[in-house]
Amino acid sequence: MNQDYIIPNAWSILEEGFDATMVKSSESLFSIGNGAMGQRANFEEKYTGDTFQGSYIAGVYYPDKTRVGWWKNGYPEYFAKVLNAPNWIGINVLINKEELDLNACKTVSNFRRELNMKEGWLSRSFVAELQNGIEIKVESKRFLSLELDEVGAIKYSVTPLNSDAKIIFSPYIDAGITNEDTNWADQFWDVLKVSQNNQQSFVEARTMKTNFHTCTFMQSRLFVDNEEVLTDCNNKKTDKTATCSYQQEINQNQTYTIHKFGGYVVDRNRDKNELVAAAKCILDKAVSFGFDALLEIQKQSWAKIWKMSDITIEGDVKAQQGIRFNIFQLNQTYLGTDASLNIGPKGFTGEKYGGSTYWDTEAYCIPFYMATKDQSVARTLLEYRYKHLDKAIENAEKLGFTNGAALYPMVTMNGEECHNEWEITFEEIHRNGAIAFAIYNYHRFTEDYSYIPEKGLEVLIGIARFWHQRVNFSTDKNKYVMLGVTGPNEYENNINNNWYTNYIAKWCIEYALENIETVKLDHISDFIRIKEKTNFNDDELKSWKNVADNMYFPFSEKHNVFLQQDGFLDKELITVADLDQSQRPINQKWSWDRILRSPYIKQADTLQGFYMFEDHFTNEELERHFDFYEPFTVHESSLSPCVHSIQAAKLNRMEQAYTFYLRTSRLDLDDYNHEVEEGLHITSMAGTWMSIVEGFGGMRIINNMLSFTPRIPKGWKSYSFKVNFRNQVITVNVSQNGNNFELEGKEEVKILVNGELVNVSPNNLVTA
Amino acid sequence: MNQDYIIPNAWSILEEGFDATMVKSSESLFSIGNGAMGQRANFEEKYTGDTFQGSYIAGVYYPDKTRVGWWKNGYPEYFAKVLNAPNWIGINVLINKEELDLNACKTVSNFRRELNMKEGWLSRSFVAELQNGIEIKVESKRFLSLELDEVGAIKYSVTPLNSDAKIIFSPYIDAGITNEDTNWADQFWDVLKVSQNNQQSFVEARTMKTNFHTCTFMQSRLFVDNEEVLTDCNNKKTDKTATCSYQQEINQNQTYTIHKFGGYVVDRNRDKNELVAAAKCILDKAVSFGFDALLEIQKQSWAKIWKMSDITIEGDVKAQQGIRFNIFQLNQTYLGTDASLNIGPKGFTGEKYGGSTYWDTEAYCIPFYMATKDQSVARTLLEYRYKHLDKAIENAEKLGFTNGAALYPMVTMNGEECHNEWEITFEEIHRNGAIAFAIYNYHRFTEDYSYIPEKGLEVLIGIARFWHQRVNFSTDKNKYVMLGVTGPNEYENNINNNWYTNYIAKWCIEYALENIETVKLDHISDFIRIKEKTNFNDDELKSWKNVADNMYFPFSEKHNVFLQQDGFLDKELITVADLDQSQRPINQKWSWDRILRSPYIKQADTLQGFYMFEDHFTNEELERHFDFYEPFTVHESSLSPCVHSIQAAKLNRMEQAYTFYLRTSRLDLDDYNHEVEEGLHITSMAGTWMSIVEGFGGMRIINNMLSFTPRIPKGWKSYSFKVNFRNQVITVNVSQNGNNFELEGKEEVKILVNGELVNVSPNNLVTA
């Protein structure tokens, strides 16, 4: 049974009633972030119950020494761990000398938490009776500013309800934090200096090994019944913490409020030697704005984001809440403004998996950012991989490849591989294909070819060289085969001729060849530069072509389908429907060998190919493969339901498409995988967006035009989404009664709706 | 280049000249053991150079918490580590206040080390000039008594050569030791009590977690020029050590000698609360015998072992030294007297690999022990697995098997699996087959059927059930297939239809069925007991038979060979001869994926089946498979050359057989694998014995008779070996001029020589 405690609401994530067993879940679900930093929804005040503390700074990581049982040649020396950063949100609260701790109160009532996605803030309120008999009402609100992205603000109020009380607020910053995810229980932070300057406190610390210098800072303002009080603070330092205490006698029903401003400055984008000065400057600015003004700016910032990326759904509040939660979290994680960042699988909501960049970025996230942001954001994501090309070539060299062959890492923070399972690190090489596909996808969507001669072609050449070397000729099959790979379906390891991998390898080679030709014709100076740099020649290209032309694809005549891999039909082909439900999820119930020899598929594999290369196949072929593979699919990857939702929609199986949609959009809200307390599945959230836009909306690029085939699930009245297509924004409104299209832009656009040409002119609602 | 510093000698391992870079190598090569304990050839005196300290007590281990990068369901919680035990050999030596340390002397000359295999002792002598100018001659001799297997003795002498000197001997025992092989740097030993009683010292310690209680003990006697001196000792204790110091003014050219007796008593076979008393008793006994008498007994004990197990080779001293080294080390490791022990892959020579029992025991070691010891020893080894049957059933249950299916562990100390690589632990399941085969082999050799109704059949049933459940029916092939296994060739993982595994699985089922029938006919009460206990019925047996009758075996029509696994012919089939030599050994040069997709074979796989089931195939079939697979074999397992040597001999390719023989017999002496400093390859040493007896001697059991097809390598004058066959000992003498056979026993025996029947009567040399 999945969880079901989040209250449905169109714009907010809501929790009512205090349940200590749900604290870690909610800490994930109510996480906030602003692209530069983020944090779990930990309580400000002390909490002695079960909690998972987490605050994260984008791009700041720790290279944790690799831990394996049995070392294999080629394993990386370290795994880049997402790093729990110093805590700046803490406020200890003393009420008549008793410390407020929700785990130690006599009673807690009226507990309510809200993550307001429209405006980008988190609030919490409750009434608690302390052991000393004092009853208090607490309200807190906090946000991480999008405008000033090094700063966050908290407004925290206490109202004694049944007597006067002496209240002490002790806001603090604390660098004595640890990671839950650590291989060797290393210390990750080295605290350099704790300093206090009247109302401002600073903790300077650097990360071990990576030597990122940071300054965590805070400053507070105090209010009684909204009247600012200028009390002196009582400053205290330890070797890792700075605390300021403010005390006040508060009458019954009076409210004592602290506005705490805090955050981080980091030498990733600041002068290492001027961090405290920078922090002061930021604090001065934030404090002078004040909490309310900063919050007002926050609302405006989020309004801008929503204007472009919102999807509305009428008639299904859970679906509405789900999609907005996904869009909100994606925007909290990555905004496309810093070219050295990427979209980590857990964003700023947990430590698990480590690294910041997986193939998820190219396969799932780029379409979302491409359609809901300025197209420069997608280009920035492509350039991220271009910057890592040399490292990808080194990575391939470690595995025995030569001549500039590039293998992009499975998991990375800075371009170096940091994963260490041979069957994944060395064999789940299809990731290389997604990186080439993203270049194609970007050009197809934006029509911006300039990226390819400038940067993309070098990436394509490195990838083509990898595939060309990775196959070998089978005299037995008289074809090129690819042995020992792991496909997107990670429930198969070290298999031969994974259809998806072979297919994308062939495509990558052909796409590289095609672009070498185009660049030669249209961008001769780039061509000369690239030819000189990469040193390819006609013989090499001929040899590539030979491989692409003679690639082997396993196929079953009997079933008339491509086989996921050699030997797939030898399996005991019992469908998931016929599998004993007590055995699910198989990744928690079965040993690995049993999973491997079963036919069960973790996530789209052959169907991932049919998704990416949909236009290479007929609808009948899609249907046949969907009907063959989906029944064996257990969807135990967060990346699975979205692809299947899109394909089910395409096959006009709207009920199934809707089921998959709910599963992807509410994966974390309803905790389908029973692991939400570890953090959210950020990258798969882009798949949710695709489920609506490409699935229900049927958006494609066909003949260089935007095309839609709108469908609507049974219970929905209507839904709408926007697409930023080549710098013009098209709004698509789909309802049970018909569909219309609207253009914000300058020039008329031709689109296809259900295959028919439709002209959409600016600011004119077109029904089609 | 392999090492080449061991001086060839028929009966001894010799090293001359001190080379600090060879110390760790020699510590392995000169290891001594007596089945109950063993130790590396560490120096008695202090040594500050590079060394690997190791002393080991049979059956005493530590369950080290499993360390993996990525946990898989079914992994064991711990890995049983071979445990470095307290040091009892240490003797610190002070010469005029300067501590003797070969790493700190001005000069070292006349350094000589000898491991006398005939008599079972290790000696070392050298002349050293200390920094203080004193020149001394040092001689040491030590052994671990076979007769009193809890005790060892050291005779250590110092003679000042160029002046008088004050010499202090400080023999000590030290439980402050650590393991090199540890997952988490845990402390493995908890020292309980250090006590001294005049001349005797004791350190009681227990192992963490496993709680083995041990008492390490020592006592010394002192001599000047062979005249005993009864000095008082100066006793000193720390929390982990006990030291006694003896000092003496020694004239130039006088010799000061210490006889140190030490060792361990353990609660595995002693009362936990009486360990010190037991140690005292042992010490009293050893000391009253004295060093020389104990050594005399040692010589007699080894003479008895050699009488039965020696192999002589005339005309090739390196080959002679090699085979004796192998036989000697096997006997140092395991003598068959303690039913709870087994043959660890490194014996008492290092920590690596952990556990004590691998499939090596059944596949390689049992034939050696069966033919060179009383047949009860082989039966004891079989019973070891019978005692672990319940654990093997539990192990299979963890992997989802039911109904009493048994999967024996890959690595174990007490019956529980302790290995943790999914591709090995869960998939290298052919080990189960070797355990059944050993039962067959034992019966074939000894004609002792009683083991099967008494114990063996239950094991066979558990194993048959495992195979029956492990296959699945492929509708595609209309056969039973076995997916996701690792064969003996560990350079392939998670492959389908490994021919060897499928073949032995089918054989196991058929052998179990056959024995169920035999036991039913001839041992009805056992049959009833077993049927009740294991609860099989005719339907189940029918279902087994159906699997055995319809097992799939990959076969190539083109090459007319069985394929190692599905898809083998898709590989890039470049032979080892054509492989760039700079790429060898591939396990040190290539990443794992590259090894896996290559055709290279670590050790006999298909050919392992042809070895074990030789009588199922014609010579032509063997030759075809040998010629197909051997050229792809890199022999990077110590278990590889022996099987190939036997098969090459059978194919009358004596030059090749001899090359393989040298490689197996001198694997450690010449350090082919560049890892001898970690310890010796004990279990593969039994393969060396097989290379001569089954390879050159061509020994087989044919028609229930011993059969020989003697061949002799070019350079050898002659060789001879003995076989204890059904309680009669047959000596086989093979020479360039002809062969003869001799029987120590009571009754005439019919044997086959080159296929001809020969009668050998007692004590009568028969030429044939």
Coordinates of N, CA and C in Angstrom, one line a residue, chain A residues 197-262:
Chain A
N197 N 30.1 39.1 14.5 CA 30.3 40.6 14.3 C 28.9 41.2 14.7
N198 N 28.8 41.4 16.0 CA 27.5 42.0 16.4 C 26.3 41.0 16.0
Q199 N 25.5 41.4 15.1 CA 24.4 40.6 14.7 C 24.7 39.5 13.7
Q200 N 25.8 39.6 13.1 CA 26.1 38.7 12.0 C 27.1 37.6 12.4
S201 N 26.8 36.4 12.0 CA 27.7 35.3 12.3 C 28.1 34.6 11.0
F202 N 29.4 34.1 11.1 CA 29.9 33.4 9.9 C 30.7 32.1 10.3
V203 N 30.5 31.1 9.5 CA 31.3 29.9 9.7 C 32.0 29.6 8.4
E204 N 33.3 29.7 8.3 CA 34.0 29.4 7.1 C 34.5 28.0 7.2
A205 N 34.3 27.2 6.1 CA 34.7 25.8 6.1 C 35.0 25.5 4.7
R206 N 35.9 24.5 4.6 CA 36.2 24.0 3.3 C 36.0 22.5 3.2
T207 N 35.7 22.0 2.0 CA 35.5 20.6 1.9 C 36.8 19.9 1.8
M208 N 36.9 18.7 2.4 CA 38.2 18.0 2.4 C 38.3 17.5 0.9
K209 N 39.6 17.4 0.5 CA 40.0 16.9 -0.9 C 39.6 17.9 -2.0
T210 N 38.3 18.2 -2.1 CA 37.9 19.1 -3.2 C 38.2 20.5 -2.9
N211 N 38.3 20.9 -1.6 CA 38.8 22.2 -1.2 C 37.8 23.3 -1.7
F212 N 36.6 23.0 -1.7 CA 35.6 24.1 -1.9 C 35.5 25.0 -0.7
H213 N 35.7 26.2 -0.8 CA 35.6 27.1 0.4 C 34.3 27.7 0.4
T214 N 33.7 27.7 1.6 CA 32.3 28.2 1.8 C 32.3 29.1 3.0
C215 N 31.3 30.0 3.0 CA 31.0 30.7 4.2 C 29.5 30.6 4.5
T216 N 29.2 30.1 5.6 CA 27.8 30.0 6.0 C 27.5 31.2 6.9
F217 N 26.4 31.8 6.7 CA 26.2 33.1 7.4 C 24.7 33.2 7.9
M218 N 24.6 34.1 8.9 CA 23.2 34.4 9.3 C 23.1 35.7 10.0
Q219 N 21.9 36.2 10.0 CA 21.6 37.5 10.8 C 20.1 37.4 11.1
S220 N 19.7 38.0 12.2 CA 18.3 37.9 12.5 C 17.7 39.3 12.9
R221 N 16.4 39.4 12.8 CA 15.7 40.5 13.3 C 14.6 40.0 14.2
L222 N 14.3 40.7 15.3 CA 13.3 40.2 16.2 C 12.1 41.2 16.3
F223 N 10.9 40.6 16.5 CA 9.7 41.3 16.6 C 8.8 40.8 17.7
V224 N 8.2 41.8 18.4 CA 7.1 41.4 19.3 C 5.8 42.0 18.7
D225 N 4.9 41.1 18.4 CA 3.6 41.6 17.8 C 3.9 42.5 16.6
N226 N 4.8 42.1 15.7 CA 5.2 42.8 14.5 C 5.9 44.1 14.7
E227 N 6.2 44.4 16.0 CA 7.0 45.6 16.3 C 8.5 45.1 16.5
E228 N 9.3 45.7 15.7 CA 10.7 45.2 15.8 C 11.3 45.6 17.1
V229 N 12.1 44.7 17.7 CA 12.8 45.0 19.0 C 14.3 44.9 18.7
L230 N 15.0 45.9 19.1 CA 16.4 46.0 18.9 C 17.2 45.5 20.1
T231 N 17.0 44.2 20.4 CA 17.8 43.7 21.6 C 19.2 43.4 21.2
D232 N 20.0 43.4 22.1 CA 21.4 42.9 21.9 C 21.3 41.3 21.8
C233 N 22.2 40.8 21.0 CA 22.2 39.3 21.0 C 23.4 38.8 21.9
N234 N 23.2 37.7 22.4 CA 24.2 37.0 23.2 C 25.0 36.1 22.3
N235 N 26.2 36.5 21.8 CA 26.9 35.6 20.9 C 27.7 34.5 21.5
K236 N 27.7 33.4 20.9 CA 28.5 32.3 21.4 C 29.1 31.5 20.3
K237 N 30.3 31.1 20.5 CA 31.0 30.3 19.4 C 31.5 29.0 20.0
T238 N 31.5 28.0 19.1 CA 32.3 26.8 19.4 C 33.2 26.6 18.2
D239 N 34.0 25.5 18.1 CA 34.9 25.4 17.0 C 34.1 25.2 15.7
K240 N 32.9 24.8 15.7 CA 32.1 24.6 14.5 C 30.8 25.3 14.4
T241 N 30.4 26.0 15.4 CA 29.1 26.7 15.4 C 29.2 28.1 15.9
A242 N 28.2 28.9 15.5 CA 28.0 30.2 16.0 C 26.5 30.3 16.3
T243 N 26.3 30.9 17.5 CA 24.9 31.0 18.0 C 24.7 32.4 18.5
C244 N 23.5 33.0 18.2 CA 23.1 34.3 18.9 C 21.9 34.0 19.6
S245 N 21.8 34.5 20.8 CA 20.6 34.3 21.6 C 19.9 35.6 21.9
Y246 N 18.5 35.5 21.7 CA 17.7 36.7 22.0 C 16.7 36.3 23.0
Q247 N 16.6 37.0 24.1 CA 15.5 36.6 25.0 C 14.5 37.7 25.3
Q248 N 13.3 37.3 25.6 CA 12.2 38.3 25.7 C 11.2 37.7 26.6
E249 N 10.6 38.6 27.5 CA 9.5 38.2 28.2 C 8.3 38.5 27.4
I250 N 7.4 37.5 27.1 CA 6.3 37.6 26.2 C 5.0 37.3 27.0
N251 N 4.1 38.3 26.8 CA 2.8 38.1 27.5 C 2.0 37.0 26.8
Q252 N 1.1 36.4 27.6 CA 0.1 35.5 27.0 C -0.5 36.1 25.7
N253 N -0.6 35.4 24.7 CA -1.2 35.8 23.4 C -0.4 36.9 22.6
Q254 N 0.7 37.3 23.2 CA 1.6 38.1 22.4 C 2.5 37.1 21.5
T255 N 3.0 37.7 20.4 CA 3.8 36.8 19.5 C 5.2 37.4 19.4
Y256 N 6.1 36.4 19.7 CA 7.5 36.8 19.5 C 8.0 36.1 18.2
T257 N 8.6 37.0 17.4 CA 8.9 36.5 16.0 C 10.4 36.8 15.7
I258 N 11.0 35.8 15.1 CA 12.4 36.1 14.6 C 12.4 36.0 13.0
H259 N 13.0 36.9 12.4 CA 13.3 36.8 11.0 C 14.8 36.4 10.8
K260 N 15.0 35.2 10.3 CA 16.4 34.8 10.2 C 16.8 34.8 8.7
F261 N 17.9 35.4 8.4 CA 18.4 35.3 7.1 C 19.7 34.5 7.1
G262 N 19.9 33.7 6.1 CA 21.1 32.9 6.1 C 21.3 32.3 4.8

